Amino acid sequence: MVRDYPVKKNIKISKEFIYETVKNVTGNAEILNDHIKSSYPGMKSMDLWTDGKKLYAETETDRDYNNPMETIKTYNDLIEKLTGYTAKERKKLLSK
């Protein structure tokens, strides 16, 4: 399932910005076409891209991983760094 996230106006979202941020948070990232691919414990695959205005994410979790809260925290931290919105703020925006 693809999710899209709004990005704060003061963040210049780009393929390079996503790549550097993902690499810093997860320790690995690669660029394939205009998508940034990565994985980390609990997240089998993560595919991120942008249209210059929004961030798009397609993920596949590892259901056998024994610490799902750590996986969620890492993902939320990453999305916050990329969009400028905390998980709480994103939830509030979605409910509008």
Short mmCIF file of C-alpha atoms in Angstrom, two decimals:
data_model
loop_
_atom_site.label_atom_id
_atom_site.label_comp_id
_atom_site.label_asym_id
_atom_site.label_seq_id
_atom_site.Cartn_x
_atom_site.Cartn_y
_atom_site.Cartn_z
CA MET A 1 0.00 0.00 0.00
CA VAL A 2 1.32 3.42 -0.93
CA ARG A 3 0.99 6.23 1.59
CA ASP A 4 1.51 9.89 0.85
CA TYR A 5 2.65 12.47 3.36
CA PRO A 6 2.42 16.26 3.15
CA VAL A 7 5.75 18.07 3.49
CA LYS A 8 6.21 21.35 5.37
CA LYS A 9 6.93 24.29 3.09
CA ASN A 10 10.34 24.99 4.66
CA ILE A 11 11.64 21.53 3.64
CA LYS A 12 13.01 21.21 0.11
CA ILE A 13 12.05 17.60 -0.58
CA SER A 14 14.16 15.97 -3.29
CA LYS A 15 15.55 12.59 -4.24
CA GLU A 16 18.96 13.59 -2.82
CA PHE A 17 17.45 14.84 0.47
CA ILE A 18 15.48 11.60 0.90
CA TYR A 19 18.57 9.50 0.10
CA GLU A 20 20.82 11.29 2.61
CA THR A 21 18.17 11.24 5.36
CA VAL A 22 17.33 7.56 4.86
CA LYS A 23 21.02 6.63 4.81
CA ASN A 24 21.60 8.52 8.08
CA VAL A 25 18.61 6.92 9.84
CA THR A 26 18.74 3.32 8.56
CA GLY A 27 22.41 2.98 7.66
CA ASN A 28 21.69 1.96 4.08
CA ALA A 29 19.96 3.37 1.04
CA GLU A 30 20.15 3.08 -2.71
CA ILE A 31 18.68 5.07 -5.55
CA LEU A 32 16.86 3.15 -8.28
CA ASN A 33 15.42 5.47 -10.92
CA ASP A 34 13.66 8.16 -8.86
CA HIS A 35 12.98 5.89 -5.86
CA ILE A 36 15.04 5.45 -2.72
CA LYS A 37 15.09 1.88 -1.43
CA SER A 38 16.13 0.77 2.03
CA SER A 39 15.49 -1.74 4.79
CA TYR A 40 16.24 -2.08 8.48
CA PRO A 41 15.36 -4.51 11.31
CA GLY A 42 11.61 -5.07 11.21
CA MET A 43 11.21 -3.43 7.79
CA LYS A 44 11.80 -5.86 4.90
CA SER A 45 11.63 -3.12 2.31
CA MET A 46 10.93 0.57 2.10
CA ASP A 47 10.47 2.48 -1.14
CA LEU A 48 10.32 6.29 -0.94
CA TRP A 49 9.86 8.94 -3.64
CA THR A 50 8.56 12.44 -4.13
CA ASP A 51 6.80 14.57 -6.71
CA GLY A 52 8.43 17.67 -5.22
CA LYS A 53 5.43 18.42 -3.01
CA LYS A 54 4.57 15.20 -1.18
CA LEU A 55 6.51 12.21 0.09
CA TYR A 56 5.30 8.78 -1.02
CA ALA A 57 6.14 5.58 0.86
CA GLU A 58 5.56 1.91 0.15
CA THR A 59 6.68 -0.45 2.89
CA GLU A 60 6.76 -4.15 3.70
CA THR A 61 7.20 -5.10 7.35
CA ASP A 62 8.87 -8.20 8.73
CA ARG A 63 6.12 -9.87 10.75
CA ASP A 64 8.62 -12.21 12.43
CA TYR A 65 10.68 -9.37 13.94
CA ASN A 66 10.50 -9.45 17.74
CA ASN A 67 10.50 -5.69 18.44
CA PRO A 68 7.81 -4.01 16.34
CA MET A 69 7.73 -0.88 18.51
CA GLU A 70 11.35 -0.17 17.61
CA THR A 71 10.49 -0.54 13.91
CA ILE A 72 7.57 1.89 14.24
CA LYS A 73 9.66 4.42 16.17
CA THR A 74 12.43 4.33 13.53
CA TYR A 75 9.87 4.74 10.74
CA ASN A 76 8.10 7.65 12.48
CA ASP A 77 11.44 9.37 13.19
CA LEU A 78 12.42 9.00 9.54
CA ILE A 79 9.11 10.34 8.21
CA GLU A 80 9.32 13.27 10.66
CA LYS A 81 12.80 14.18 9.40
CA LEU A 82 11.61 13.99 5.79
CA THR A 83 8.31 15.86 6.15
CA GLY A 84 8.77 18.09 9.19
CA TYR A 85 5.59 16.69 10.76
CA THR A 86 5.52 14.48 13.87
CA ALA A 87 3.35 11.35 13.93
CA LYS A 88 0.82 13.24 16.06
CA GLU A 89 0.72 16.15 13.58
CA ARG A 90 0.36 13.75 10.62
CA LYS A 91 -2.56 12.03 12.34
CA LYS A 92 -4.24 15.38 12.95
CA LEU A 93 -3.76 16.39 9.29
CA LEU A 94 -5.28 13.09 8.13
CA SER A 95 -8.37 13.52 10.29
CA LYS A 96 -9.24 16.85 8.63
#
